[in-house]
Amino acid sequence: MIDRNFDYHGFGSNKPVKHLQYSGIENEVIVASAHRYPGKARELCITAQEKGFGVVTAAADMAVALPGVVSAYTSLPVI
Protein backbone atom coordinates (compact mmCIF):
# COMPACT_ATOMS: atom_id res chain seq x y z
CA MET A 1 0.00 0.00 0.00
CA ILE A 2 1.37 3.38 -1.00
CA ASP A 3 0.68 6.07 1.57
CA ARG A 4 2.51 8.97 -0.01
CA ASN A 5 3.11 9.96 -3.65
CA PHE A 6 5.57 12.46 -5.10
CA ASP A 7 4.34 14.14 -8.31
CA TYR A 8 7.15 15.65 -10.38
CA HIS A 9 5.87 17.75 -13.27
CA GLY A 10 7.99 19.49 -15.88
CA PHE A 11 7.25 23.05 -16.87
CA GLY A 12 4.08 23.28 -18.92
CA SER A 13 2.55 20.32 -17.12
CA ASN A 14 0.60 21.48 -14.10
CA LYS A 15 -2.07 18.79 -14.06
CA PRO A 16 -1.63 16.83 -10.82
CA VAL A 17 -3.06 13.35 -10.60
CA LYS A 18 -6.46 14.15 -9.11
CA HIS A 19 -7.51 10.56 -8.40
CA LEU A 20 -4.79 10.25 -5.75
CA GLN A 21 -6.49 12.93 -3.68
CA TYR A 22 -9.80 11.11 -3.92
CA SER A 23 -8.12 7.83 -2.92
CA GLY A 24 -6.77 9.33 0.29
CA ILE A 25 -3.13 9.12 -0.80
CA GLU A 26 -1.02 12.02 0.41
CA ASN A 27 0.30 13.80 -2.64
CA GLU A 28 2.98 16.48 -3.04
CA VAL A 29 3.33 18.24 -6.39
CA ILE A 30 6.63 19.74 -7.56
CA VAL A 31 6.78 21.62 -10.86
CA ALA A 32 10.36 22.01 -12.08
CA SER A 33 12.34 21.53 -15.26
CA ALA A 34 14.91 18.72 -15.30
CA HIS A 35 16.41 20.35 -18.38
CA ARG A 36 16.77 23.81 -16.84
CA TYR A 37 17.60 22.68 -13.29
CA PRO A 38 19.14 19.18 -13.44
CA GLY A 39 20.69 19.56 -9.98
CA LYS A 40 17.29 20.25 -8.44
CA ALA A 41 15.80 17.24 -10.23
CA ARG A 42 18.59 15.02 -8.93
CA GLU A 43 18.23 16.29 -5.36
CA LEU A 44 14.43 15.88 -5.35
CA CYS A 45 14.69 12.31 -6.59
CA ILE A 46 17.56 11.24 -4.34
CA THR A 47 15.79 12.50 -1.20
CA ALA A 48 12.25 11.34 -2.08
CA GLN A 49 12.50 8.01 -0.28
CA GLU A 50 13.97 9.44 2.91
CA LYS A 51 11.13 11.99 2.92
CA GLY A 52 8.66 9.10 3.09
CA PHE A 53 7.48 8.88 -0.51
CA GLY A 54 6.55 5.45 -1.84
CA VAL A 55 6.24 6.24 -5.56
CA VAL A 56 7.10 9.07 -7.96
CA THR A 57 4.73 10.19 -10.69
CA ALA A 58 6.68 11.99 -13.44
CA ALA A 59 4.85 13.89 -16.17
CA ALA A 60 5.97 16.50 -18.67
CA ASP A 61 3.19 17.00 -21.19
CA MET A 62 4.14 14.84 -24.18
CA ALA A 63 7.82 14.44 -23.30
CA VAL A 64 8.96 11.00 -22.21
CA ALA A 65 12.41 11.96 -20.90
CA LEU A 66 11.37 13.03 -17.40
CA PRO A 67 10.40 9.56 -16.08
CA GLY A 68 13.78 8.26 -17.31
CA VAL A 69 15.66 11.05 -15.57
CA VAL A 70 13.71 10.48 -12.37
CA SER A 71 14.25 6.71 -12.42
CA ALA A 72 17.98 7.23 -12.83
CA TYR A 73 18.13 8.90 -9.41
CA THR A 74 15.74 6.83 -7.29
CA SER A 75 14.96 3.20 -6.54
CA LEU A 76 11.29 4.10 -5.97
CA PRO A 77 8.74 3.05 -8.60
CA VAL A 78 8.30 5.77 -11.24
CA ILE A 79 5.00 6.17 -13.06
mmCIF file of N, CA, C and O in Angstrom:
data_model
loop_
_atom_site.group_PDB
_atom_site.id
_atom_site.type_symbol
_atom_site.label_atom_id
_atom_site.label_comp_id
_atom_site.label_asym_id
_atom_site.label_seq_id
_atom_site.Cartn_x
_atom_site.Cartn_y
_atom_site.Cartn_z
ATOM 1 N N MET A 1 0.841 -1.184 0.000
ATOM 2 C CA MET A 1 0.000 0.000 0.000
ATOM 3 C C MET A 1 0.882 1.241 0.000
ATOM 4 O O MET A 1 1.774 1.378 0.817
ATOM 5 N N ILE A 2 0.625 2.127 -0.923
ATOM 6 C CA ILE A 2 1.366 3.379 -1.004
ATOM 7 C C ILE A 2 0.614 4.438 -0.223
ATOM 8 O O ILE A 2 -0.554 4.713 -0.483
ATOM 9 N N ASP A 3 1.300 5.054 0.739
ATOM 10 C CA ASP A 3 0.677 6.068 1.569
ATOM 11 C C ASP A 3 0.982 7.473 1.093
ATOM 12 O O ASP A 3 0.256 8.401 1.404
ATOM 13 N N ARG A 4 2.086 7.630 0.359
ATOM 14 C CA ARG A 4 2.514 8.970 -0.009
ATOM 15 C C ARG A 4 3.107 8.958 -1.410
ATOM 16 O O ARG A 4 3.970 8.157 -1.722
ATOM 17 N N ASN A 5 2.655 9.868 -2.267
ATOM 18 C CA ASN A 5 3.106 9.957 -3.655
ATOM 19 C C ASN A 5 3.788 11.294 -3.894
ATOM 20 O O ASN A 5 3.386 12.319 -3.368
ATOM 21 N N PHE A 6 4.827 11.261 -4.711
ATOM 22 C CA PHE A 6 5.566 12.457 -5.101
ATOM 23 C C PHE A 6 5.322 12.694 -6.581
ATOM 24 O O PHE A 6 5.687 11.888 -7.408
ATOM 25 N N ASP A 7 4.643 13.773 -6.921
ATOM 26 C CA ASP A 7 4.339 14.139 -8.307
ATOM 27 C C ASP A 7 5.389 15.123 -8.790
ATOM 28 O O ASP A 7 5.507 16.218 -8.253
ATOM 29 N N TYR A 8 6.142 14.756 -9.803
ATOM 30 C CA TYR A 8 7.146 15.654 -10.378
ATOM 31 C C TYR A 8 6.666 16.025 -11.763
ATOM 32 O O TYR A 8 6.554 15.180 -12.631
ATOM 33 N N HIS A 9 6.371 17.291 -11.980
ATOM 34 C CA HIS A 9 5.868 17.752 -13.266
ATOM 35 C C HIS A 9 6.856 18.719 -13.881
ATOM 36 O O HIS A 9 7.337 19.628 -13.209
ATOM 37 N N GLY A 10 7.157 18.537 -15.159
ATOM 38 C CA GLY A 10 7.989 19.485 -15.883
ATOM 39 C C GLY A 10 7.202 20.754 -16.162
ATOM 40 O O GLY A 10 5.986 20.800 -16.033
ATOM 41 N N PHE A 11 7.917 21.805 -16.526
ATOM 42 C CA PHE A 11 7.250 23.052 -16.871
ATOM 43 C C PHE A 11 6.250 22.806 -17.986
ATOM 44 O O PHE A 11 6.498 22.054 -18.913
ATOM 45 N N GLY A 12 5.113 23.448 -17.908
ATOM 46 C CA GLY A 12 4.080 23.278 -18.920
ATOM 47 C C GLY A 12 3.106 22.163 -18.557
ATOM 48 O O GLY A 12 2.087 21.999 -19.185
ATOM 49 N N SER A 13 3.429 21.402 -17.546
ATOM 50 C CA SER A 13 2.551 20.322 -17.119
ATOM 51 C C SER A 13 2.163 20.562 -15.674
ATOM 52 O O SER A 13 2.900 20.245 -14.767
ATOM 53 N N ASN A 14 1.029 21.163 -15.465
ATOM 54 C CA ASN A 14 0.596 21.480 -14.100
ATOM 55 C C ASN A 14 -0.707 20.767 -13.774
ATOM 56 O O ASN A 14 -1.558 21.276 -13.097
ATOM 57 N N LYS A 15 -0.844 19.560 -14.279
ATOM 58 C CA LYS A 15 -2.066 18.790 -14.064
ATOM 59 C C LYS A 15 -1.793 17.647 -13.093
ATOM 60 O O LYS A 15 -1.462 16.557 -13.499
ATOM 61 N N PRO A 16 -1.887 17.891 -11.787
ATOM 62 C CA PRO A 16 -1.631 16.826 -10.821
ATOM 63 C C PRO A 16 -2.608 15.669 -10.980
ATOM 64 O O PRO A 16 -3.693 15.831 -11.520
ATOM 65 N N VAL A 17 -2.224 14.540 -10.502
ATOM 66 C CA VAL A 17 -3.057 13.347 -10.598
ATOM 67 C C VAL A 17 -4.164 13.450 -9.555
ATOM 68 O O VAL A 17 -3.968 13.167 -8.390
ATOM 69 N N LYS A 18 -5.344 13.864 -10.010
ATOM 70 C CA LYS A 18 -6.463 14.146 -9.106
ATOM 71 C C LYS A 18 -6.986 12.911 -8.390
ATOM 72 O O LYS A 18 -7.421 12.988 -7.256
ATOM 73 N N HIS A 19 -6.932 11.739 -9.026
ATOM 74 C CA HIS A 19 -7.509 10.558 -8.397
ATOM 75 C C HIS A 19 -6.766 10.156 -7.131
ATOM 76 O O HIS A 19 -7.325 9.497 -6.275
ATOM 77 N N LEU A 20 -5.523 10.562 -6.980
ATOM 78 C CA LEU A 20 -4.788 10.250 -5.748
ATOM 79 C C LEU A 20 -5.429 10.955 -4.555
ATOM 80 O O LEU A 20 -5.548 10.382 -3.481
ATOM 81 N N GLN A 21 -5.843 12.188 -4.761
ATOM 82 C CA GLN A 21 -6.488 12.927 -3.675
ATOM 83 C C GLN A 21 -7.787 12.246 -3.260
ATOM 84 O O GLN A 21 -8.086 12.147 -2.077
ATOM 85 N N TYR A 22 -8.534 11.764 -4.225
ATOM 86 C CA TYR A 22 -9.802 11.109 -3.924
ATOM 87 C C TYR A 22 -9.600 9.728 -3.298
ATOM 88 O O TYR A 22 -10.497 9.197 -2.670
ATOM 89 N N SER A 23 -8.419 9.151 -3.486
ATOM 90 C CA SER A 23 -8.122 7.829 -2.921
ATOM 91 C C SER A 23 -7.532 7.927 -1.522
ATOM 92 O O SER A 23 -7.233 6.919 -0.910
ATOM 93 N N GLY A 24 -7.315 9.140 -1.038
ATOM 94 C CA GLY A 24 -6.772 9.327 0.291
ATOM 95 C C GLY A 24 -5.267 9.172 0.362
ATOM 96 O O GLY A 24 -4.710 8.996 1.439
ATOM 97 N N ILE A 25 -4.587 9.238 -0.776
ATOM 98 C CA ILE A 25 -3.127 9.120 -0.805
ATOM 99 C C ILE A 25 -2.540 10.520 -0.716
ATOM 100 O O ILE A 25 -2.867 11.401 -1.513
ATOM 101 N N GLU A 26 -1.680 10.729 0.282
ATOM 102 C CA GLU A 26 -1.021 12.021 0.413
ATOM 103 C C GLU A 26 -0.205 12.281 -0.847
ATOM 104 O O GLU A 26 0.498 11.414 -1.352
ATOM 105 N N ASN A 27 -0.278 13.498 -1.350
ATOM 106 C CA ASN A 27 0.303 13.804 -2.642
ATOM 107 C C ASN A 27 0.996 15.161 -2.583
ATOM 108 O O ASN A 27 0.394 16.142 -2.168
ATOM 109 N N GLU A 28 2.253 15.218 -2.970
ATOM 110 C CA GLU A 28 2.982 16.477 -3.039
ATOM 111 C C GLU A 28 3.365 16.728 -4.494
ATOM 112 O O GLU A 28 3.929 15.861 -5.148
ATOM 113 N N VAL A 29 3.057 17.906 -5.000
ATOM 114 C CA VAL A 29 3.326 18.236 -6.393
ATOM 115 C C VAL A 29 4.497 19.216 -6.472
ATOM 116 O O VAL A 29 4.493 20.246 -5.806
ATOM 117 N N ILE A 30 5.489 18.870 -7.285
ATOM 118 C CA ILE A 30 6.627 19.740 -7.559
ATOM 119 C C ILE A 30 6.621 20.013 -9.058
ATOM 120 O O ILE A 30 6.554 19.091 -9.860
ATOM 121 N N VAL A 31 6.680 21.277 -9.448
ATOM 122 C CA VAL A 31 6.778 21.624 -10.861
ATOM 123 C C VAL A 31 8.152 22.244 -11.076
ATOM 124 O O VAL A 31 8.459 23.298 -10.531
ATOM 125 N N ALA A 32 8.989 21.546 -11.827
ATOM 126 C CA ALA A 32 10.355 22.013 -12.077
ATOM 127 C C ALA A 32 10.880 21.363 -13.348
ATOM 128 O O ALA A 32 10.483 20.260 -13.701
ATOM 129 N N SER A 33 11.780 22.031 -14.006
ATOM 130 C CA SER A 33 12.339 21.529 -15.257
ATOM 131 C C SER A 33 13.637 20.768 -14.998
ATOM 132 O O SER A 33 14.592 21.324 -14.453
ATOM 133 N N ALA A 34 13.677 19.501 -15.417
ATOM 134 C CA ALA A 34 14.907 18.720 -15.299
ATOM 135 C C ALA A 34 15.942 19.200 -16.311
ATOM 136 O O ALA A 34 17.136 19.006 -16.113
ATOM 137 N N HIS A 35 15.484 19.823 -17.378
ATOM 138 C CA HIS A 35 16.411 20.350 -18.379
ATOM 139 C C HIS A 35 17.053 21.651 -17.920
ATOM 140 O O HIS A 35 18.244 21.866 -18.096
ATOM 141 N N ARG A 36 16.253 22.508 -17.299
ATOM 142 C CA ARG A 36 16.771 23.806 -16.839
ATOM 143 C C ARG A 36 17.492 23.704 -15.508
ATOM 144 O O ARG A 36 18.415 24.464 -15.236
ATOM 145 N N TYR A 37 17.036 22.802 -14.643
ATOM 146 C CA TYR A 37 17.599 22.677 -13.294
ATOM 147 C C TYR A 37 17.902 21.209 -12.975
ATOM 148 O O TYR A 37 17.267 20.614 -12.103
ATOM 149 N N PRO A 38 18.864 20.603 -13.663
ATOM 150 C CA PRO A 38 19.137 19.178 -13.437
ATOM 151 C C PRO A 38 19.585 18.860 -12.012
ATOM 152 O O PRO A 38 19.279 17.793 -11.493
ATOM 153 N N GLY A 39 20.261 19.779 -11.366
ATOM 154 C CA GLY A 39 20.686 19.557 -9.983
ATOM 155 C C GLY A 39 19.507 19.454 -9.042
ATOM 156 O O GLY A 39 19.486 18.632 -8.123
ATOM 157 N N LYS A 40 18.502 20.297 -9.266
ATOM 158 C CA LYS A 40 17.291 20.254 -8.438
ATOM 159 C C LYS A 40 16.554 18.942 -8.661
ATOM 160 O O LYS A 40 16.086 18.312 -7.714
ATOM 161 N N ALA A 41 16.464 18.511 -9.922
ATOM 162 C CA ALA A 41 15.798 17.242 -10.235
ATOM 163 C C ALA A 41 16.492 16.093 -9.518
ATOM 164 O O ALA A 41 15.846 15.230 -8.916
ATOM 165 N N ARG A 42 17.802 16.076 -9.586
ATOM 166 C CA ARG A 42 18.595 15.024 -8.934
ATOM 167 C C ARG A 42 18.346 15.017 -7.426
ATOM 168 O O ARG A 42 18.076 13.980 -6.832
ATOM 169 N N GLU A 43 18.417 16.184 -6.809
ATOM 170 C CA GLU A 43 18.231 16.295 -5.356
ATOM 171 C C GLU A 43 16.829 15.849 -4.938
ATOM 172 O O GLU A 43 16.662 15.128 -3.957
ATOM 173 N N LEU A 44 15.806 16.275 -5.670
ATOM 174 C CA LEU A 44 14.429 15.880 -5.351
ATOM 175 C C LEU A 44 14.262 14.369 -5.397
ATOM 176 O O LEU A 44 13.624 13.774 -4.533
ATOM 177 N N CYS A 45 14.849 13.750 -6.403
ATOM 178 C CA CYS A 45 14.691 12.307 -6.589
ATOM 179 C C CYS A 45 15.496 11.502 -5.573
ATOM 180 O O CYS A 45 15.017 10.490 -5.059
ATOM 181 N N ILE A 46 16.705 11.956 -5.290
ATOM 182 C CA ILE A 46 17.563 11.243 -4.339
ATOM 183 C C ILE A 46 16.969 11.269 -2.933
ATOM 184 O O ILE A 46 17.060 10.298 -2.193
ATOM 185 N N THR A 47 16.320 12.365 -2.566
ATOM 186 C CA THR A 47 15.790 12.503 -1.200
ATOM 187 C C THR A 47 14.331 12.067 -1.060
ATOM 188 O O THR A 47 13.804 12.071 0.053
ATOM 189 N N ALA A 48 13.685 11.688 -2.144
ATOM 190 C CA ALA A 48 12.253 11.342 -2.084
ATOM 191 C C ALA A 48 11.966 10.208 -1.108
ATOM 192 O O ALA A 48 11.017 10.275 -0.320
ATOM 193 N N GLN A 49 12.765 9.159 -1.147
ATOM 194 C CA GLN A 49 12.495 8.007 -0.282
ATOM 195 C C GLN A 49 12.687 8.351 1.187
ATOM 196 O O GLN A 49 11.868 7.984 2.028
ATOM 197 N N GLU A 50 13.743 9.090 1.510
ATOM 198 C CA GLU A 50 13.973 9.443 2.912
ATOM 199 C C GLU A 50 12.919 10.417 3.429
ATOM 200 O O GLU A 50 12.715 10.538 4.632
ATOM 201 N N LYS A 51 12.227 11.103 2.529
ATOM 202 C CA LYS A 51 11.129 11.990 2.918
ATOM 203 C C LYS A 51 9.812 11.239 3.062
ATOM 204 O O LYS A 51 8.783 11.830 3.336
ATOM 205 N N GLY A 52 9.843 9.918 2.847
ATOM 206 C CA GLY A 52 8.665 9.101 3.093
ATOM 207 C C GLY A 52 7.798 8.808 1.883
ATOM 208 O O GLY A 52 6.713 8.254 2.022
ATOM 209 N N PHE A 53 8.257 9.164 0.690
ATOM 210 C CA PHE A 53 7.476 8.884 -0.508
ATOM 211 C C PHE A 53 7.619 7.425 -0.897
ATOM 212 O O PHE A 53 8.669 6.824 -0.727
ATOM 213 N N GLY A 54 6.545 6.857 -1.442
ATOM 214 C CA GLY A 54 6.554 5.452 -1.841
ATOM 215 C C GLY A 54 6.573 5.254 -3.340
ATOM 216 O O GLY A 54 6.868 4.169 -3.828
ATOM 217 N N VAL A 55 6.253 6.306 -4.093
ATOM 218 C CA VAL A 55 6.241 6.238 -5.559
ATOM 219 C C VAL A 55 6.410 7.653 -6.095
ATOM 220 O O VAL A 55 6.068 8.623 -5.425
ATOM 221 N N VAL A 56 6.957 7.771 -7.302
ATOM 222 C CA VAL A 56 7.102 9.067 -7.957
ATOM 223 C C VAL A 56 6.294 9.036 -9.254
ATOM 224 O O VAL A 56 6.441 8.113 -10.055
ATOM 225 N N THR A 57 5.446 10.027 -9.441
ATOM 226 C CA THR A 57 4.727 10.187 -10.693
ATOM 227 C C THR A 57 5.425 11.299 -11.460
ATOM 228 O O THR A 57 5.519 12.415 -10.967
ATOM 229 N N ALA A 58 5.945 11.000 -12.648
ATOM 230 C CA ALA A 58 6.678 11.993 -13.438
ATOM 231 C C ALA A 58 5.925 12.268 -14.729
ATOM 232 O O ALA A 58 5.641 11.351 -15.489
ATOM 233 N N ALA A 59 5.598 13.524 -14.968
ATOM 234 C CA ALA A 59 4.848 13.891 -16.168
ATOM 235 C C ALA A 59 5.375 15.206 -16.723
ATOM 236 O O ALA A 59 5.659 16.128 -15.970
ATOM 237 N N ALA A 60 5.508 15.266 -18.022
ATOM 238 C CA ALA A 60 5.973 16.498 -18.671
ATOM 239 C C ALA A 60 5.282 16.634 -20.016
ATOM 240 O O ALA A 60 5.899 16.487 -21.058
ATOM 241 N N ASP A 61 4.002 16.902 -19.985
ATOM 242 C CA ASP A 61 3.194 16.996 -21.195
ATOM 243 C C ASP A 61 3.431 15.787 -22.078
ATOM 244 O O ASP A 61 3.188 14.675 -21.662
ATOM 245 N N MET A 62 3.957 15.969 -23.270
ATOM 246 C CA MET A 62 4.142 14.842 -24.179
ATOM 247 C C MET A 62 5.588 14.338 -24.209
ATOM 248 O O MET A 62 5.937 13.467 -24.993
ATOM 249 N N ALA A 63 6.434 14.876 -23.356
ATOM 250 C CA ALA A 63 7.825 14.439 -23.305
ATOM 251 C C ALA A 63 7.943 13.156 -22.493
ATOM 252 O O ALA A 63 7.263 12.982 -21.491
ATOM 253 N N VAL A 64 8.791 12.266 -22.925
ATOM 254 C CA VAL A 64 8.963 11.003 -22.208
ATOM 255 C C VAL A 64 10.295 10.936 -21.459
ATOM 256 O O VAL A 64 10.591 9.949 -20.813
ATOM 257 N N ALA A 65 11.088 11.982 -21.526
ATOM 258 C CA ALA A 65 12.407 11.965 -20.903
ATOM 259 C C ALA A 65 12.353 12.061 -19.384
ATOM 260 O O ALA A 65 13.180 11.474 -18.695
ATOM 261 N N LEU A 66 11.395 12.791 -18.843
ATOM 262 C CA LEU A 66 11.369 13.031 -17.400
ATOM 263 C C LEU A 66 11.291 11.747 -16.573
ATOM 264 O O LEU A 66 12.063 11.599 -15.627
ATOM 265 N N PRO A 67 10.418 10.796 -16.881
ATOM 266 C CA PRO A 67 10.405 9.562 -16.081
ATOM 267 C C PRO A 67 11.754 8.835 -16.107
ATOM 268 O O PRO A 67 12.166 8.260 -15.103
ATOM 269 N N GLY A 68 12.453 8.882 -17.225
ATOM 270 C CA GLY A 68 13.776 8.258 -17.305
ATOM 271 C C GLY A 68 14.790 8.957 -16.433
ATOM 272 O O GLY A 68 15.593 8.314 -15.756
ATOM 273 N N VAL A 69 14.756 10.266 -16.427
ATOM 274 C CA VAL A 69 15.664 11.046 -15.572
ATOM 275 C C VAL A 69 15.376 10.743 -14.111
ATOM 276 O O VAL A 69 16.282 10.486 -13.316
ATOM 277 N N VAL A 70 14.107 10.747 -13.759
ATOM 278 C CA VAL A 70 13.708 10.481 -12.374
ATOM 279 C C VAL A 70 14.138 9.081 -11.946
ATOM 280 O O VAL A 70 14.710 8.887 -10.875
ATOM 281 N N SER A 71 13.906 8.086 -12.788
ATOM 282 C CA SER A 71 14.250 6.707 -12.416
ATOM 283 C C SER A 71 15.755 6.486 -12.315
ATOM 284 O O SER A 71 16.192 5.563 -11.638
ATOM 285 N N ALA A 72 16.528 7.347 -12.939
ATOM 286 C CA ALA A 72 17.983 7.232 -12.827
ATOM 287 C C ALA A 72 18.486 7.615 -11.438
ATOM 288 O O ALA A 72 19.563 7.189 -11.030
ATOM 289 N N TYR A 73 17.685 8.387 -10.706
ATOM 290 C CA TYR A 73 18.126 8.898 -9.411
ATOM 291 C C TYR A 73 17.384 8.334 -8.210
ATOM 292 O O TYR A 73 17.607 8.764 -7.095
ATOM 293 N N THR A 74 16.469 7.390 -8.424
ATOM 294 C CA THR A 74 15.741 6.826 -7.285
ATOM 295 C C THR A 74 15.462 5.349 -7.515
ATOM 296 O O THR A 74 15.362 4.901 -8.663
ATOM 297 N N SER A 75 15.342 4.616 -6.437
ATOM 298 C CA SER A 75 14.961 3.201 -6.543
ATOM 299 C C SER A 75 13.448 3.036 -6.345
ATOM 300 O O SER A 75 12.937 1.929 -6.430
ATOM 301 N N LEU A 76 12.745 4.148 -6.108
ATOM 302 C CA LEU A 76 11.291 4.102 -5.969
ATOM 303 C C LEU A 76 10.651 3.807 -7.329
ATOM 304 O O LEU A 76 11.224 4.132 -8.361
ATOM 305 N N PRO A 77 9.457 3.234 -7.321
ATOM 306 C CA PRO A 77 8.741 3.052 -8.599
ATOM 307 C C PRO A 77 8.433 4.420 -9.212
ATOM 308 O O PRO A 77 8.069 5.364 -8.507
ATOM 309 N N VAL A 78 8.582 4.529 -10.526
ATOM 310 C CA VAL A 78 8.303 5.775 -11.240
ATOM 311 C C VAL A 78 7.188 5.517 -12.248
ATOM 312 O O VAL A 78 7.287 4.605 -13.060
ATOM 313 N N ILE A 79 6.147 6.314 -12.148
ATOM 314 C CA ILE A 79 5.001 6.174 -13.056
ATOM 315 C C ILE A 79 5.009 7.383 -13.985
ATOM 316 O O ILE A 79 5.124 8.501 -13.550
#
